[in-house]
PDB file of C-alpha atoms in Angstrom:
ATOM      1  CA  MET A   1      24.570 -23.731 -14.677  1.00  0.00           C
ATOM      2  CA  ALA A   2      21.360 -23.215 -13.121  1.00  0.00           C
ATOM      3  CA  THR A   3      20.542 -26.546 -11.420  1.00  0.00           C
ATOM      4  CA  THR A   4      17.019 -28.361 -10.218  1.00  0.00           C
ATOM      5  CA  ASP A   5      15.899 -29.416  -6.537  1.00  0.00           C
ATOM      6  CA  ILE A   6      12.726 -31.307  -6.398  1.00  0.00           C
ATOM      7  CA  ARG A   7      10.513 -30.785  -3.005  1.00  0.00           C
ATOM      8  CA  THR A   8       6.914 -31.812  -2.326  1.00  0.00           C
ATOM      9  CA  TYR A   9       4.852 -30.194   0.578  1.00  0.00           C
ATOM     10  CA  ASP A  10       1.272 -30.658   1.211  1.00  0.00           C
ATOM     11  CA  VAL A  11       0.495 -26.365   0.506  1.00  0.00           C
ATOM     12  CA  VAL A  12       2.229 -24.487  -1.417  1.00  0.00           C
ATOM     13  CA  VAL A  13       1.645 -20.003  -0.933  1.00  0.00           C
ATOM     14  CA  ILE A  14       2.746 -18.332  -3.644  1.00  0.00           C
ATOM     15  CA  GLY A  15       3.283 -14.761  -2.313  1.00  0.00           C
ATOM     16  CA  ALA A  16       4.318 -13.367   1.716  1.00  0.00           C
ATOM     17  CA  ARG A  17       1.966 -10.218   1.305  1.00  0.00           C
ATOM     18  CA  PRO A  18      -0.758  -9.970   4.369  1.00  0.00           C
ATOM     19  CA  VAL A  19      -3.268 -12.833   2.383  1.00  0.00           C
ATOM     20  CA  GLY A  20      -0.784 -15.299   1.611  1.00  0.00           C
ATOM     21  CA  GLU A  21       1.079 -15.307   5.456  1.00  0.00           C
ATOM     22  CA  ASN A  22      -2.673 -15.887   6.668  1.00  0.00           C
ATOM     23  CA  VAL A  23      -3.526 -19.036   4.945  1.00  0.00           C
ATOM     24  CA  ALA A  24       0.356 -20.444   5.340  1.00  0.00           C
ATOM     25  CA  ASP A  25      -0.672 -19.945   8.960  1.00  0.00           C
ATOM     26  CA  ARG A  26      -4.302 -21.175   8.829  1.00  0.00           C
ATOM     27  CA  THR A  27      -2.772 -24.627   6.565  1.00  0.00           C
ATOM     28  CA  ALA A  28      -0.003 -24.789   9.274  1.00  0.00           C
ATOM     29  CA  ALA A  29      -2.152 -25.250  12.142  1.00  0.00           C
ATOM     30  CA  ALA A  30      -3.949 -27.548  10.853  1.00  0.00           C
ATOM     31  CA  GLY A  31      -0.829 -29.882  10.431  1.00  0.00           C
ATOM     32  CA  LEU A  32      -0.217 -29.394   6.396  1.00  0.00           C
ATOM     33  CA  SER A  33       3.522 -28.960   5.869  1.00  0.00           C
ATOM     34  CA  THR A  34       3.470 -25.326   3.975  1.00  0.00           C
ATOM     35  CA  VAL A  35       6.432 -23.265   2.259  1.00  0.00           C
ATOM     36  CA  ILE A  36       5.383 -19.503   1.008  1.00  0.00           C
ATOM     37  CA  VAL A  37       7.476 -18.642  -1.956  1.00  0.00           C
ATOM     38  CA  GLU A  38       8.297 -14.584  -2.011  1.00  0.00           C
ATOM     39  CA  SER A  39      10.658 -12.577  -3.947  1.00  0.00           C
ATOM     40  CA  GLU A  40      10.372  -9.103  -1.671  1.00  0.00           C
ATOM     41  CA  LEU A  41       9.912  -8.461   1.925  1.00  0.00           C
ATOM     42  CA  VAL A  42       7.845 -11.141   3.592  1.00  0.00           C
ATOM     43  CA  GLY A  43       4.384  -8.884   4.427  1.00  0.00           C
ATOM     44  CA  GLY A  44       4.359  -6.750   1.609  1.00  0.00           C
ATOM     45  CA  GLU A  45       3.105  -3.621   0.537  1.00  0.00           C
ATOM     46  CA  CYS A  46       0.480  -2.731   3.959  1.00  0.00           C
ATOM     47  CA  SER A  47       4.120  -3.359   6.324  1.00  0.00           C
ATOM     48  CA  TYR A  48       6.572  -1.308   4.543  1.00  0.00           C
ATOM     49  CA  TRP A  49       4.966   0.740   1.589  1.00  0.00           C
ATOM     50  CA  ALA A  50       1.117   0.978   2.033  1.00  0.00           C
ATOM     51  CA  CYS A  51      -0.537   0.521   5.598  1.00  0.00           C
ATOM     52  CA  GLU A  52       1.979   1.137   8.342  1.00  0.00           C
ATOM     53  CA  PRO A  53       4.194   3.921   6.388  1.00  0.00           C
ATOM     54  CA  SER A  54       1.007   5.232   5.961  1.00  0.00           C
ATOM     55  CA  LYS A  55      -0.873   5.939   8.729  1.00  0.00           C
ATOM     56  CA  ALA A  56       2.959   7.414  10.286  1.00  0.00           C
ATOM     57  CA  LEU A  57       3.121   9.903   7.819  1.00  0.00           C
ATOM     58  CA  LEU A  58      -1.089  10.746   8.634  1.00  0.00           C
ATOM     59  CA  ARG A  59      -1.009  10.922  12.994  1.00  0.00           C
ATOM     60  CA  PRO A  60       0.980  13.824  13.759  1.00  0.00           C
ATOM     61  CA  GLY A  61      -0.824  16.256  10.989  1.00  0.00           C
ATOM     62  CA  LEU A  62      -4.289  14.687  12.618  1.00  0.00           C
ATOM     63  CA  LEU A  63      -3.364  15.313  15.920  1.00  0.00           C
ATOM     64  CA  ARG A  64      -2.127  18.207  14.926  1.00  0.00           C
ATOM     65  CA  ALA A  65      -5.345  19.216  14.117  1.00  0.00           C
ATOM     66  CA  GLU A  66      -7.342  18.073  16.175  1.00  0.00           C
ATOM     67  CA  ALA A  67      -4.819  20.206  18.711  1.00  0.00           C
ATOM     68  CA  SER A  68      -5.916  22.830  17.315  1.00  0.00           C
ATOM     69  CA  ARG A  69      -9.640  22.516  17.512  1.00  0.00           C
ATOM     70  CA  VAL A  70      -8.888  23.043  21.720  1.00  0.00           C
ATOM     71  CA  PRO A  71      -9.211  25.690  23.402  1.00  0.00           C
ATOM     72  CA  GLY A  72      -5.513  27.668  24.076  1.00  0.00           C
ATOM     73  CA  LEU A  73      -3.516  24.953  22.706  1.00  0.00           C
ATOM     74  CA  ASN A  74      -4.232  26.403  18.325  1.00  0.00           C
ATOM     75  CA  PRO A  75      -1.251  28.807  18.719  1.00  0.00           C
ATOM     76  CA  ALA A  76       1.044  26.540  20.046  1.00  0.00           C
ATOM     77  CA  VAL A  77       0.746  23.597  17.638  1.00  0.00           C
ATOM     78  CA  ALA A  78       0.261  26.491  14.881  1.00  0.00           C
ATOM     79  CA  GLY A  79       3.597  25.870  13.196  1.00  0.00           C
ATOM     80  CA  PRO A  80       5.281  23.420  11.153  1.00  0.00           C
ATOM     81  CA  LEU A  81       5.758  19.685  12.012  1.00  0.00           C
ATOM     82  CA  ASP A  82       8.864  18.190  12.136  1.00  0.00           C
ATOM     83  CA  THR A  83       9.481  16.880   9.160  1.00  0.00           C
ATOM     84  CA  ALA A  84      12.743  14.623   9.768  1.00  0.00           C
ATOM     85  CA  ALA A  85      10.902  13.192  12.923  1.00  0.00           C
ATOM     86  CA  VAL A  86       8.213  12.370  10.835  1.00  0.00           C
ATOM     87  CA  LEU A  87      10.201  10.203   8.340  1.00  0.00           C
ATOM     88  CA  ALA A  88      11.851   9.104  11.157  1.00  0.00           C
ATOM     89  CA  HIS A  89       9.041   7.499  12.442  1.00  0.00           C
ATOM     90  CA  ARG A  90       7.912   6.265   9.429  1.00  0.00           C
ATOM     91  CA  ASP A  91      10.984   4.241   9.175  1.00  0.00           C
ATOM     92  CA  ARG A  92      10.450   3.398  12.361  1.00  0.00           C
ATOM     93  CA  MET A  93       6.735   1.673  11.912  1.00  0.00           C
ATOM     94  CA  SER A  94       8.441   0.370   8.618  1.00  0.00           C
ATOM     95  CA  ALA A  95      11.117  -1.829  10.293  1.00  0.00           C
ATOM     96  CA  HIS A  96      13.569   0.081   8.125  1.00  0.00           C
ATOM     97  CA  TRP A  97      12.099  -2.545   4.966  1.00  0.00           C
ATOM     98  CA  ASP A  98      13.728  -5.214   6.868  1.00  0.00           C
ATOM     99  CA  ASP A  99      11.248  -7.965   7.255  1.00  0.00           C
ATOM    100  CA  GLY A 100      13.354 -10.277   9.554  1.00  0.00           C
ATOM    101  CA  ASP A 101      10.992  -9.794  12.203  1.00  0.00           C
ATOM    102  CA  GLN A 102       8.232 -11.313   9.847  1.00  0.00           C
ATOM    103  CA  VAL A 103      10.584 -14.133   9.232  1.00  0.00           C
ATOM    104  CA  GLN A 104      10.971 -15.102  12.664  1.00  0.00           C
ATOM    105  CA  TRP A 105       7.124 -15.478  13.058  1.00  0.00           C
ATOM    106  CA  LEU A 106       6.946 -17.644   9.617  1.00  0.00           C
ATOM    107  CA  ASP A 107       9.765 -20.448  11.547  1.00  0.00           C
ATOM    108  CA  SER A 108       7.520 -20.120  14.759  1.00  0.00           C
ATOM    109  CA  ALA A 109       4.339 -20.832  12.845  1.00  0.00           C
ATOM    110  CA  GLY A 110       6.517 -23.749  11.215  1.00  0.00           C
ATOM    111  CA  ILE A 111       6.145 -21.741   7.598  1.00  0.00           C
ATOM    112  CA  GLU A 112       9.018 -22.824   5.258  1.00  0.00           C
ATOM    113  CA  LEU A 113      10.168 -19.249   3.508  1.00  0.00           C
ATOM    114  CA  LEU A 114      11.599 -19.810  -0.529  1.00  0.00           C
ATOM    115  CA  ARG A 115      13.211 -16.618  -1.883  1.00  0.00           C
ATOM    116  CA  GLY A 116      12.814 -16.713  -5.231  1.00  0.00           C
ATOM    117  CA  HIS A 117      10.067 -15.674  -7.591  1.00  0.00           C
ATOM    118  CA  GLY A 118       7.683 -18.175  -8.380  1.00  0.00           C
ATOM    119  CA  ARG A 119       4.773 -19.156 -11.220  1.00  0.00           C
ATOM    120  CA  LEU A 120       2.554 -22.016 -12.010  1.00  0.00           C
ATOM    121  CA  ALA A 121       4.259 -24.849 -13.476  1.00  0.00           C
ATOM    122  CA  GLY A 122       1.398 -27.046 -13.942  1.00  0.00           C
ATOM    123  CA  PRO A 123      -1.405 -28.837 -11.508  1.00  0.00           C
ATOM    124  CA  ARG A 124      -0.138 -28.533  -8.361  1.00  0.00           C
ATOM    125  CA  ARG A 125       3.330 -27.594  -9.201  1.00  0.00           C
ATOM    126  CA  VAL A 126       5.340 -24.760  -9.036  1.00  0.00           C
ATOM    127  CA  ASP A 127       9.304 -23.391 -10.715  1.00  0.00           C
ATOM    128  CA  ALA A 128      10.586 -20.562  -8.538  1.00  0.00           C
ATOM    129  CA  SER A 129      13.865 -19.556  -9.616  1.00  0.00           C
ATOM    130  CA  THR A 130      16.031 -18.504  -6.923  1.00  0.00           C
ATOM    131  CA  PRO A 131      18.236 -15.295  -6.392  1.00  0.00           C
ATOM    132  CA  ASP A 132      21.527 -17.677  -6.701  1.00  0.00           C
ATOM    133  CA  GLY A 133      20.152 -19.333 -10.173  1.00  0.00           C
ATOM    134  CA  ARG A 134      18.768 -22.282  -8.667  1.00  0.00           C
ATOM    135  CA  THR A 135      15.187 -23.562 -10.444  1.00  0.00           C
ATOM    136  CA  VAL A 136      13.526 -25.152  -7.697  1.00  0.00           C
ATOM    137  CA  LEU A 137      10.556 -27.387  -8.698  1.00  0.00           C
ATOM    138  CA  LEU A 138       7.369 -26.853  -5.237  1.00  0.00           C
ATOM    139  CA  ARG A 139       5.230 -30.218  -5.267  1.00  0.00           C
ATOM    140  CA  ALA A 140       2.032 -29.509  -3.546  1.00  0.00           C
ATOM    141  CA  ARG A 141      -0.489 -32.279  -2.329  1.00  0.00           C
ATOM    142  CA  HIS A 142      -3.292 -30.489  -1.378  1.00  0.00           C
ATOM    143  CA  ALA A 143      -3.264 -27.273  -3.264  1.00  0.00           C
ATOM    144  CA  VAL A 144      -1.030 -24.495  -5.012  1.00  0.00           C
ATOM    145  CA  ALA A 145      -2.216 -20.466  -2.996  1.00  0.00           C
ATOM    146  CA  VAL A 146      -1.286 -17.497  -5.050  1.00  0.00           C
ATOM    147  CA  CYS A 147      -1.764 -14.695  -3.316  1.00  0.00           C
ATOM    148  CA  THR A 148       0.614 -12.175  -5.210  1.00  0.00           C
ATOM    149  CA  GLY A 149      -1.781  -9.034  -5.061  1.00  0.00           C
ATOM    150  CA  SER A 150      -2.389  -6.870  -7.974  1.00  0.00           C
ATOM    151  CA  ARG A 151      -0.328  -4.526  -9.695  1.00  0.00           C
ATOM    152  CA  GLY A 152      -1.795  -1.632 -11.547  1.00  0.00           C
ATOM    153  CA  PRO A 153      -1.269  -0.922 -15.365  1.00  0.00           C
ATOM    154  CA  ALA A 154       1.864   1.060 -16.683  1.00  0.00           C
ATOM    155  CA  ARG A 155       0.183   4.663 -17.843  1.00  0.00           C
ATOM    156  CA  ARG A 156       1.303   7.635 -19.438  1.00  0.00           C
ATOM    157  CA  PRO A 157       1.860   9.874 -16.559  1.00  0.00           C
ATOM    158  CA  VAL A 158      -0.801  13.278 -16.881  1.00  0.00           C
ATOM    159  CA  ARG A 159       0.921  16.027 -18.455  1.00  0.00           C
ATOM    160  CA  THR A 160       4.213  15.778 -16.307  1.00  0.00           C
ATOM    161  CA  ARG A 161       7.859  16.993 -17.362  1.00  0.00           C
ATOM    162  CA  ARG A 162      10.710  16.938 -16.016  1.00  0.00           C
ATOM    163  CA  THR A 163       9.353  14.345 -13.275  1.00  0.00           C
ATOM    164  CA  ALA A 164       9.647  10.839 -13.121  1.00  0.00           C
ATOM    165  CA  PRO A 165       6.623   9.493 -11.713  1.00  0.00           C
ATOM    166  CA  TRP A 166       6.028   7.897  -8.529  1.00  0.00           C
ATOM    167  CA  THR A 167       4.512   4.400  -7.713  1.00  0.00           C
ATOM    168  CA  SER A 168       2.361   4.269  -4.122  1.00  0.00           C
ATOM    169  CA  ARG A 169       6.232   2.570  -2.763  1.00  0.00           C
ATOM    170  CA  GLU A 170       7.848   5.879  -3.841  1.00  0.00           C
ATOM    171  CA  ALA A 171       4.640   8.441  -2.001  1.00  0.00           C
ATOM    172  CA  THR A 172       5.699   6.302   0.590  1.00  0.00           C
ATOM    173  CA  ALA A 173       8.889   5.414   1.185  1.00  0.00           C
ATOM    174  CA  ALA A 174      10.582   8.812   0.139  1.00  0.00           C
ATOM    175  CA  GLU A 175      13.006  10.404   1.761  1.00  0.00           C
ATOM    176  CA  SER A 176      12.170  14.016   1.726  1.00  0.00           C
ATOM    177  CA  ALA A 177       8.340  16.120   0.940  1.00  0.00           C
ATOM    178  CA  PRO A 178       8.017  17.509  -2.466  1.00  0.00           C
ATOM    179  CA  GLY A 179       7.271  21.241  -3.001  1.00  0.00           C
ATOM    180  CA  ARG A 180       5.277  19.736  -5.441  1.00  0.00           C
ATOM    181  CA  LEU A 181       2.538  17.001  -5.833  1.00  0.00           C
ATOM    182  CA  LEU A 182       0.433  15.630  -8.167  1.00  0.00           C
ATOM    183  CA  VAL A 183      -1.731  12.651  -6.757  1.00  0.00           C
ATOM    184  CA  VAL A 184      -3.364  10.687  -9.800  1.00  0.00           C
ATOM    185  CA  GLY A 185      -6.460   9.193  -8.059  1.00  0.00           C
ATOM    186  CA  VAL A 186      -9.022   9.118  -4.915  1.00  0.00           C
ATOM    187  CA  GLY A 187      -8.892   6.022  -3.295  1.00  0.00           C
ATOM    188  CA  VAL A 188      -7.585   5.126  -0.067  1.00  0.00           C
ATOM    189  CA  VAL A 189      -4.193   5.122  -0.697  1.00  0.00           C
ATOM    190  CA  ALA A 190      -4.508   8.446  -2.907  1.00  0.00           C
ATOM    191  CA  THR A 191      -6.408  10.065  -0.376  1.00  0.00           C
ATOM    192  CA  GLU A 192      -3.451   9.192   2.680  1.00  0.00           C
ATOM    193  CA  VAL A 193      -0.472  10.379   0.422  1.00  0.00           C
ATOM    194  CA  ALA A 194      -2.133  13.347  -0.802  1.00  0.00           C
ATOM    195  CA  THR A 195      -2.899  14.219   3.297  1.00  0.00           C
ATOM    196  CA  GLY A 196       0.416  12.906   4.987  1.00  0.00           C
ATOM    197  CA  ARG A 197       2.330  14.920   2.048  1.00  0.00           C
ATOM    198  CA  ARG A 198       0.215  18.176   2.641  1.00  0.00           C
ATOM    199  CA  SER A 199       0.568  18.293   6.511  1.00  0.00           C
ATOM    200  CA  LEU A 200       4.350  18.043   5.311  1.00  0.00           C
ATOM    201  CA  GLY A 201       3.827  21.433   3.145  1.00  0.00           C
ATOM    202  CA  SER A 202       3.378  20.051   0.186  1.00  0.00           C
ATOM    203  CA  GLU A 203       1.544  21.441  -2.141  1.00  0.00           C
ATOM    204  CA  VAL A 204      -0.510  18.769  -3.314  1.00  0.00           C
ATOM    205  CA  ALA A 205      -3.143  18.477  -6.475  1.00  0.00           C
ATOM    206  CA  VAL A 206      -5.490  15.446  -6.215  1.00  0.00           C
ATOM    207  CA  VAL A 207      -7.155  14.631  -9.826  1.00  0.00           C
ATOM    208  CA  ALA A 208     -10.129  12.696  -9.130  1.00  0.00           C
ATOM    209  CA  ARG A 209     -12.244  10.861 -12.544  1.00  0.00           C
ATOM    210  CA  GLY A 210     -15.051   9.972 -10.219  1.00  0.00           C
ATOM    211  CA  ASP A 211     -17.798  10.787  -7.554  1.00  0.00           C
ATOM    212  CA  GLY A 212     -15.621  12.583  -5.065  1.00  0.00           C
ATOM    213  CA  LEU A 213     -12.629  11.344  -2.751  1.00  0.00           C
ATOM    214  CA  LEU A 214     -12.821   7.194  -1.153  1.00  0.00           C
ATOM    215  CA  PRO A 215     -15.101   6.105  -4.360  1.00  0.00           C
ATOM    216  CA  ARG A 216     -15.766   2.530  -2.578  1.00  0.00           C
ATOM    217  CA  MET A 217     -16.026   3.428   0.290  1.00  0.00           C
ATOM    218  CA  GLU A 218     -19.328   3.466   2.906  1.00  0.00           C
ATOM    219  CA  PRO A 219     -20.848   6.582   2.269  1.00  0.00           C
ATOM    220  CA  SER A 220     -19.962   7.726   5.744  1.00  0.00           C
ATOM    221  CA  PRO A 221     -16.568   7.437   6.031  1.00  0.00           C
ATOM    222  CA  ALA A 222     -16.864   8.744   2.139  1.00  0.00           C
ATOM    223  CA  ASN A 223     -18.481  11.589   2.581  1.00  0.00           C
ATOM    224  CA  ARG A 224     -16.654  13.199   6.234  1.00  0.00           C
ATOM    225  CA  SER A 225     -13.434  12.972   4.030  1.00  0.00           C
ATOM    226  CA  PRO A 226     -13.603  16.068   1.472  1.00  0.00           C
ATOM    227  CA  THR A 227     -14.260  17.494   5.253  1.00  0.00           C
ATOM    228  CA  SER A 228     -11.413  16.273   7.121  1.00  0.00           C
ATOM    229  CA  SER A 229      -8.592  14.331   5.480  1.00  0.00           C
ATOM    230  CA  ALA A 230      -9.166  16.439   1.544  1.00  0.00           C
ATOM    231  CA  ARG A 231      -8.956  19.902   2.773  1.00  0.00           C
ATOM    232  CA  ARG A 232      -5.276  19.440   3.773  1.00  0.00           C
ATOM    233  CA  ALA A 233      -4.575  18.806   0.460  1.00  0.00           C
ATOM    234  CA  SER A 234      -4.200  22.190  -1.390  1.00  0.00           C
ATOM    235  CA  THR A 235      -6.354  21.274  -4.632  1.00  0.00           C
ATOM    236  CA  CYS A 236      -8.445  19.187  -6.529  1.00  0.00           C
ATOM    237  CA  ALA A 237      -9.460  18.869 -10.114  1.00  0.00           C
ATOM    238  CA  SER A 238     -12.036  16.976 -12.242  1.00  0.00           C
ATOM    239  CA  ALA A 239     -10.209  14.684 -14.707  1.00  0.00           C
ATOM    240  CA  SER A 240     -11.583  14.198 -18.548  1.00  0.00           C
ATOM    241  CA  ALA A 241     -12.639  10.846 -19.468  1.00  0.00           C
ATOM    242  CA  SER A 242      -8.621  10.682 -21.851  1.00  0.00           C
ATOM    243  CA  GLY A 243      -7.736  11.477 -18.292  1.00  0.00           C
ATOM    244  CA  THR A 244      -6.350  14.961 -18.470  1.00  0.00           C
ATOM    245  CA  PRO A 245      -7.646  17.287 -15.639  1.00  0.00           C
ATOM    246  CA  SER A 246      -9.692  19.573 -16.765  1.00  0.00           C
ATOM    247  CA  GLY A 247      -8.802  23.345 -16.669  1.00  0.00           C
ATOM    248  CA  ALA A 248      -6.249  21.734 -14.949  1.00  0.00           C
ATOM    249  CA  THR A 249      -2.157  22.995 -16.711  1.00  0.00           C
ATOM    250  CA  ASP A 250       0.710  21.405 -16.080  1.00  0.00           C
ATOM    251  CA  PRO A 251       1.823  21.130 -12.159  1.00  0.00           C
ATOM    252  CA  ALA A 252       5.976  20.971 -13.288  1.00  0.00           C
ATOM    253  CA  ALA A 253       5.793  23.290 -15.979  1.00  0.00           C
ATOM    254  CA  THR A 254       3.658  26.195 -13.793  1.00  0.00           C
ATOM    255  CA  SER A 255       4.612  28.101 -10.765  1.00  0.00           C
ATOM    256  CA  GLY A 256       1.273  28.525  -9.828  1.00  0.00           C
ATOM    257  CA  PRO A 257      -1.900  25.680  -8.194  1.00  0.00           C
ATOM    258  CA  SER A 258      -2.372  23.918 -10.503  1.00  0.00           C
ATOM    259  CA  CYS A 259      -6.531  23.656 -10.152  1.00  0.00           C
ATOM    260  CA  PRO A 260      -8.580  25.257  -8.139  1.00  0.00           C
ATOM    261  CA  THR A 261      -6.833  26.368  -4.347  1.00  0.00           C
ATOM    262  CA  GLY A 262      -8.530  25.108  -1.040  1.00  0.00           C
ATOM    263  CA  SER A 263      -6.630  26.264   2.355  1.00  0.00           C
ATOM    264  CA  ASN A 264      -6.103  24.650   5.344  1.00  0.00           C
ATOM    265  CA  SER A 265      -8.896  26.455   6.913  1.00  0.00           C
ATOM    266  CA  SER A 266     -11.542  25.644   4.919  1.00  0.00           C
ATOM    267  CA  PRO A 267     -13.112  21.895   3.359  1.00  0.00           C
ATOM    268  CA  THR A 268     -11.275  21.902  -0.615  1.00  0.00           C
ATOM    269  CA  ARG A 269     -14.016  21.309  -2.991  1.00  0.00           C
ATOM    270  CA  CYS A 270     -13.431  17.800  -5.562  1.00  0.00           C
ATOM    271  CA  CYS A 271     -14.648  18.770  -8.848  1.00  0.00           C
ATOM    272  CA  SER A 272     -15.676  15.758 -10.084  1.00  0.00           C
ATOM    273  CA  PRO A 273     -17.616  15.201 -13.564  1.00  0.00           C
ATOM    274  CA  PRO A 274     -20.971  12.225 -12.319  1.00  0.00           C
ATOM    275  CA  ALA A 275     -19.774   8.205 -11.096  1.00  0.00           C
ATOM    276  CA  ALA A 276     -20.418   5.805 -13.132  1.00  0.00           C
ATOM    277  CA  PRO A 277     -22.062   3.050 -11.981  1.00  0.00           C
ATOM    278  CA  ARG A 278     -20.424   0.382  -9.746  1.00  0.00           C
ATOM    279  CA  ALA A 279     -19.268  -3.376  -9.657  1.00  0.00           C
ATOM    280  CA  PRO A 280     -21.225  -5.127  -7.795  1.00  0.00           C
ATOM    281  CA  THR A 281     -19.313  -6.408  -5.015  1.00  0.00           C
ATOM    282  CA  THR A 282     -17.598 -10.209  -4.398  1.00  0.00           C
ATOM    283  CA  SER A 283     -18.630 -12.376  -1.184  1.00  0.00           C
ATOM    284  CA  VAL A 284     -15.685 -13.731   0.458  1.00  0.00           C
ATOM    285  CA  SER A 285     -16.768 -17.069   2.535  1.00  0.00           C
ATOM    286  CA  ALA A 286     -15.629 -17.842   6.663  1.00  0.00           C
ATOM    287  CA  PRO A 287     -12.885 -19.338   7.134  1.00  0.00           C
ATOM    288  CA  SER A 288     -13.179 -22.856   7.623  1.00  0.00           C
ATOM    289  CA  ALA A 289     -14.082 -24.113  11.411  1.00  0.00           C
ATOM    290  CA  SER A 290     -11.752 -27.000  11.089  1.00  0.00           C
ATOM    291  CA  LEU A 291      -8.455 -24.543  10.362  1.00  0.00           C
ATOM    292  CA  PRO A 292      -7.974 -23.158  14.298  1.00  0.00           C
ATOM    293  CA  ALA A 293      -6.976 -18.891  14.181  1.00  0.00           C
ATOM    294  CA  ARG A 294      -3.579 -18.934  16.006  1.00  0.00           C
ATOM    295  CA  GLY A 295      -1.163 -15.676  16.325  1.00  0.00           C
ATOM    296  CA  SER A 296      -0.732 -13.378  12.669  1.00  0.00           C
ATOM    297  CA  PRO A 297       1.692 -12.033  11.726  1.00  0.00           C
ATOM    298  CA  ARG A 298       2.069  -8.016  11.615  1.00  0.00           C
ATOM    299  CA  THR A 299      -0.144  -6.271   8.696  1.00  0.00           C
ATOM    300  CA  THR A 300      -1.725  -3.375  10.575  1.00  0.00           C
ATOM    301  CA  ALA A 301      -0.160  -0.234  11.803  1.00  0.00           C
TER     302      ALA A 301
END
């Protein structure tokens, strides 16, 4: 039978991802008792399914591309990458999906960790359901910080058959390189996945619904991407308003490329319709000077 435990803190943080960790760090550094609630790995996407594993997959291919332009080195780096070695490096950078070191950091910073799923239960109140069936009622004297991040809406896969769709988690944590991969989207994660998997030998198609790659980036890196990262992805197609690639065939049902192909030696042209007007950028205020900085958790590659 589930039991209820009542605990009171100055600050309750829901979500131990990069934002939640840093909020908890600043409040604890200011002398406020802080608890952080997390149902998955402490550190979240950046440490285990995005930044760190993605950069680990990107680095070998980027280095090989740079070395191939050095006179005298081209033949030496022309061979394929050692996929097993690259994936083993990815596993090390992701700490083999073990958050023990980040849990130790929370303890050293004086932040209490509660494993479980938290939900708002009223003003400055959080109900946390723990894996062992308990319900912990957390009361905050000052504030509850909701730092859970976001999750994309579930969408019907774009004309796929015989294959289960991946999210960015499967794309960065897969134990082998797929023979063929269709990447829907042209944001940072999509561009990195396409580039990293192409460098490991996968045939990659990118479906763009907008004005080229990285639409939310500043023009300089976005403009450089089609001639650097994207040229190592083999294909690129535009998407119609319904989300179906225009002029593309079902990649799971055909043996050839799913849209016009590029090559590793020349830039891939990213076919896309005119971009829609962008929403205004939301400004973020600087942290209060009353909260001193201190050692931060591992959040970058």
